[in-house]
Short mmCIF file of C-alpha atoms in Angstrom, two decimals:
data_model
loop_
_atom_site.label_atom_id
_atom_site.label_comp_id
_atom_site.label_asym_id
_atom_site.label_seq_id
_atom_site.Cartn_x
_atom_site.Cartn_y
_atom_site.Cartn_z
CA VAL E 1 16.52 -0.93 -5.59
CA VAL E 2 16.78 -4.63 -4.77
CA LEU E 3 15.58 -3.94 -1.23
CA VAL E 4 12.56 -2.03 -2.51
CA PHE E 5 11.41 -4.86 -4.78
CA THR E 6 12.13 -7.45 -2.10
CA ALA E 7 10.02 -5.46 0.35
CA LEU E 8 7.12 -5.18 -2.11
CA ILE E 9 7.17 -8.90 -2.91
CA MET E 10 7.43 -9.85 0.77
CA LEU E 11 4.51 -7.57 1.58
CA SER E 12 2.42 -9.23 -1.11
CA VAL E 13 3.30 -12.80 -0.10
CA PHE E 14 3.32 -12.43 3.69
CA HIS E 15 0.85 -9.59 4.15
CA ASP E 16 -1.51 -11.76 6.23
CA ALA E 17 1.24 -12.58 8.73
CA ILE E 18 2.33 -8.94 8.81
CA VAL E 19 -1.23 -7.77 9.44
CA ASP E 20 -1.71 -10.32 12.25
CA GLY E 21 1.52 -9.20 13.90
CA LEU E 22 0.50 -5.54 13.74
CA LYS E 23 -3.10 -6.14 14.85
CA PRO E 24 -2.72 -4.75 18.41
CA PHE E 25 -1.34 -1.51 16.99
CA THR E 26 -3.93 -1.27 14.20
CA ASP E 27 -6.75 -1.89 16.70
CA TRP E 28 -5.48 0.99 18.83
CA MET E 29 -5.22 3.31 15.83
CA GLN E 30 -8.72 2.42 14.67
CA ALA E 31 -9.99 3.39 18.11
CA HIS E 32 -8.06 6.69 17.93
CA ASN E 33 -8.44 7.72 14.29
CA PHE E 34 -6.99 11.22 14.46
CA ALA E 35 -4.11 10.34 16.78
CA GLY E 36 -3.37 7.23 14.75
CA ALA E 37 -3.27 9.21 11.51
CA MET E 38 -0.92 11.78 13.07
CA ILE E 39 1.39 8.98 14.25
CA ILE E 40 1.53 7.51 10.74
CA ILE E 41 2.17 10.91 9.15
CA GLY E 42 4.89 11.72 11.69
CA ALA E 43 6.55 8.34 11.18
CA MET E 44 6.48 8.81 7.40
CA ILE E 45 8.21 12.18 7.73
CA ILE E 46 10.94 10.56 9.84
CA VAL E 47 11.58 7.62 7.48
CA SER E 48 11.77 10.03 4.52
CA PHE E 49 15.37 10.74 5.51
CA PRO E 50 18.05 8.29 4.32
CA PRO E 51 19.23 5.78 5.32
CA LEU E 52 16.04 5.05 7.30
CA LEU E 53 13.66 2.40 5.97
CA GLY E 54 10.08 1.39 6.69
CA HIS E 55 7.99 3.45 4.27
CA GLU E 56 6.34 0.39 2.71
CA ILE E 57 5.41 -1.11 6.10
CA LEU E 58 3.81 2.18 7.17
CA VAL E 59 1.85 2.39 3.92
CA VAL E 60 0.50 -1.16 4.30
CA LEU E 61 -0.33 -0.42 7.94
CA CYS E 62 -2.27 2.64 6.83
CA GLY E 63 -4.19 0.59 4.26
CA VAL E 64 -5.12 -2.00 6.89
CA THR E 65 -6.14 0.54 9.51
CA PHE E 66 -7.92 3.46 7.88
CA SER E 67 -10.65 3.90 5.31
CA PHE E 68 -8.90 7.16 4.38
CA GLY E 69 -5.48 5.54 3.96
CA GLU E 70 -4.71 7.22 0.64
CA ALA E 71 -5.18 10.71 2.09
CA CYS E 72 -3.02 9.90 5.11
CA ILE E 73 -0.24 8.52 2.92
CA ALA E 74 -0.44 11.47 0.50
CA VAL E 75 0.00 14.00 3.33
CA GLY E 76 2.80 12.05 5.04
CA THR E 77 4.67 11.41 1.80
CA VAL E 78 4.59 15.01 0.56
CA LEU E 79 5.47 16.53 3.95
CA GLY E 80 8.32 14.06 4.41
CA GLU E 81 9.74 14.73 0.95
CA VAL E 82 9.50 18.50 1.42
CA ALA E 83 11.35 18.27 4.75
CA ASN E 84 13.96 16.01 3.13
CA TYR E 85 14.39 18.48 0.25
CA PHE E 86 15.02 21.54 2.43
CA VAL E 87 17.37 19.77 4.84
CA PHE E 88 19.60 18.55 2.02
CA LYS E 89 19.32 21.79 0.05
CA TYR E 90 20.61 23.96 2.88
CA ALA E 91 22.84 21.46 4.69
CA CYS E 92 24.41 19.38 1.92
CA SER E 93 24.56 21.44 -1.30
CA ALA E 94 28.27 22.15 -0.85
CA ARG E 95 28.96 18.47 -0.32
CA GLY E 96 26.91 17.67 -3.41
CA ARG E 97 29.01 20.04 -5.53
CA LYS E 98 32.15 18.43 -4.22
CA LEU E 99 30.78 14.99 -5.03
CA GLU E 100 30.10 16.13 -8.59
CA GLU E 101 33.79 16.94 -8.94
CA THR E 102 34.97 13.56 -7.71
CA ASN E 103 32.26 11.09 -8.78
CA ILE E 104 31.54 10.68 -12.49
CA GLU E 105 28.29 8.74 -11.97
CA TYR E 106 26.86 11.33 -9.59
CA GLY E 107 28.01 14.16 -11.85
CA ALA E 108 26.37 12.58 -14.89
CA MET E 109 23.13 12.07 -12.97
CA ALA E 110 23.20 15.68 -11.77
CA HIS E 111 23.71 16.82 -15.37
CA VAL E 112 20.78 14.70 -16.61
CA VAL E 113 18.52 16.05 -13.85
CA ARG E 114 19.43 19.66 -14.65
CA GLN E 115 18.89 19.20 -18.37
CA GLY E 116 15.73 17.09 -18.03
CA GLY E 117 13.88 19.44 -15.71
CA PHE E 118 10.41 18.52 -14.49
CA TRP E 119 9.95 15.38 -16.60
CA ILE E 120 13.16 13.68 -15.53
CA VAL E 121 12.34 14.46 -11.88
CA LEU E 122 8.86 12.98 -12.27
CA VAL E 123 10.12 9.86 -14.07
CA MET E 124 12.83 9.28 -11.45
CA ARG E 125 10.21 9.49 -8.71
CA TYR E 126 8.20 6.77 -10.46
CA SER E 127 11.29 4.62 -11.02
CA ALA E 128 12.77 1.95 -8.76
CA ILE E 129 15.06 4.59 -7.23
CA PRO E 130 13.76 5.07 -3.65
CA SER E 131 12.29 8.56 -3.36
CA HIS E 132 14.13 9.30 -0.11
CA LEU E 133 17.40 8.72 -2.01
CA ALA E 134 16.37 10.66 -5.13
CA THR E 135 15.19 13.73 -3.20
CA PRO E 136 18.66 14.60 -1.83
CA ILE E 137 19.95 14.55 -5.42
CA PHE E 138 17.21 16.90 -6.59
CA ALA E 139 17.84 19.25 -3.67
CA THR E 140 21.63 19.42 -4.01
CA VAL E 141 21.78 19.83 -7.81
CA GLY E 142 19.49 22.84 -7.79
CA VAL E 143 16.07 21.55 -8.88
CA PRO E 144 13.64 24.43 -8.15
CA PHE E 145 11.29 23.74 -5.26
CA GLY E 146 8.20 24.32 -7.40
CA VAL E 147 9.34 21.69 -9.90
CA PHE E 148 10.17 19.25 -7.12
CA LEU E 149 6.86 19.81 -5.30
CA ALA E 150 4.81 19.30 -8.47
CA ALA E 151 6.65 16.04 -9.22
CA ALA E 152 6.29 14.88 -5.60
CA ILE E 153 2.53 15.45 -5.65
CA LEU E 154 2.03 13.79 -9.05
CA SER E 155 4.05 10.75 -7.97
CA VAL E 156 2.00 10.13 -4.81
CA PRO E 157 -0.10 7.43 -6.58
CA LYS E 158 3.02 5.25 -6.59
CA SER E 159 2.53 4.83 -2.83
CA PHE E 160 -1.08 3.71 -3.23
CA VAL E 161 -0.03 0.22 -4.36
CA PRO E 162 1.05 -0.92 -0.85
CA VAL E 163 -2.07 0.81 0.55
CA TYR E 164 -4.21 -1.43 -1.63
CA VAL E 165 -2.17 -4.48 -0.61
CA GLY E 166 -2.92 -3.57 3.00
CA TRP E 167 -6.60 -3.05 2.27
CA THR E 168 -6.93 -6.53 0.74
CA ALA E 169 -5.43 -7.99 3.92
CA LYS E 170 -8.29 -6.70 6.09
CA PRO E 171 -10.31 -9.49 7.75
CA GLU E 172 -13.47 -8.43 5.89
CA ASN E 173 -11.66 -9.02 2.58
CA GLU E 174 -10.40 -12.47 3.56
CA GLY E 175 -12.63 -14.33 1.10
CA ASN E 176 -12.57 -11.68 -1.62
CA THR E 177 -10.85 -13.56 -4.44
CA THR E 178 -11.27 -10.67 -6.87
CA ALA E 179 -9.50 -8.27 -4.51
CA LYS E 180 -6.60 -10.71 -4.09
CA ILE E 181 -6.21 -11.09 -7.86
CA VAL E 182 -6.41 -7.34 -8.44
CA SER E 183 -3.80 -6.83 -5.70
CA LYS E 184 -1.33 -9.08 -7.49
CA VAL E 185 -2.08 -7.49 -10.88
CA VAL E 186 -1.59 -3.99 -9.45
CA LEU E 187 1.70 -5.06 -7.86
CA GLY E 188 2.86 -6.56 -11.17
CA VAL E 189 1.98 -3.40 -13.10
CA ALA E 190 3.78 -1.28 -10.50
CA ILE E 191 6.94 -3.38 -10.85
CA ILE E 192 6.82 -3.07 -14.65
CA ILE E 193 6.43 0.72 -14.44
CA THR E 194 9.25 1.16 -11.93
CA LEU E 195 11.62 -1.07 -13.93
CA SER E 196 10.74 0.67 -17.21
CA THR E 197 11.31 4.13 -15.79
CA LEU E 198 14.58 3.02 -14.19
CA TRP E 199 15.74 1.69 -17.57
CA TRP E 200 14.82 5.03 -19.17
CA VAL E 201 16.78 7.00 -16.57
CA ASN E 202 19.83 4.74 -16.99
CA ARG E 203 19.60 5.18 -20.76
CA LYS E 204 19.61 8.96 -20.39
CA MET E 205 22.65 8.77 -18.14
CA LYS E 206 24.56 6.60 -20.60
CA GLN E 207 23.70 8.96 -23.46
CA ALA E 208 24.89 12.01 -21.56
CA LYS E 209 27.92 10.48 -19.84
CA GLU E 210 30.40 10.73 -22.72
CA ASP E 211 29.51 14.36 -23.45
CA TYR E 212 29.54 15.17 -19.75
CA ILE E 213 33.03 13.72 -19.27
CA TYR E 214 34.33 15.62 -22.31
CA ALA E 215 32.83 18.92 -21.12
CA ARG E 216 34.17 18.27 -17.62
CA ARG E 217 37.70 17.88 -18.93
CA LYS E 218 37.42 21.01 -21.08
CA ALA E 219 36.05 23.01 -18.16
CA ARG E 220 38.90 21.92 -15.91
CA GLN E 221 41.45 23.33 -18.35
CA GLY E 222 40.31 26.83 -17.52
CA LYS E 223 38.50 26.27 -14.23
CA PRO E 224 40.07 24.04 -11.58
CA LYS E 225 37.02 23.39 -9.42
CA GLY E 226 33.25 23.33 -9.45
CA PRO E 227 30.51 21.23 -11.01
CA VAL E 228 30.09 21.27 -14.76
CA TYR E 229 27.05 23.00 -16.27
CA ILE E 230 26.74 22.28 -19.97
CA SER E 231 23.99 22.42 -22.55
CA ALA E 232 22.17 19.27 -23.48
CA PRO E 233 24.23 17.37 -26.10
CA SER E 234 22.72 17.17 -29.54
CA ASN E 235 22.43 13.36 -29.45
CA VAL E 236 20.42 13.30 -26.22
CA THR E 237 16.67 13.68 -26.29
CA VAL E 238 15.09 14.92 -23.09
#
């Protein structure tokens, strides 16, 4: 989470230097629109898998390079998240169940995700939790693909903030004071939204944790292994 906010702030403060450093690459991509877009989309699919980083840089690069940056980012983000989902669903579900048995925090989060359904998935995708770290959780705790895909598509606008930051760094926008101000306002609003949604998710986890631990202990009395599936506690609003 700290790395994400640090990256966003650094992109806002040093975006001119970043754009200058990437200029040879952006010039090439502007001369080869289709190939450049495919490279960006392919790179976004790759960095969708943890622990790889670089999503924000690619988004800014797309904003600097293309007039259709939002479309490019939307396609790359959704395809990358879908690939991430299926890899973890079929390769790591057993490991996820084992982690639920041994890690209280992960187990409580899995319980909150199962009980919250679509809305908790959507809120988590808008929170400060990096999407490429949240997606493995959704995949391994059994979130239906349709629910995940809908949330992934609806949360794509979150990625448009760095696209706009990149757009304001274009040479033709150098003297556009309004664009610079709007860029900082948009970044500030994005930070407020991601922090607020993260607080909400943490609140849900704290509310459910005590009931989850109690149900986990009761379940272990008659069932030695396996993740705990319990109904939403009466004091938790989803």
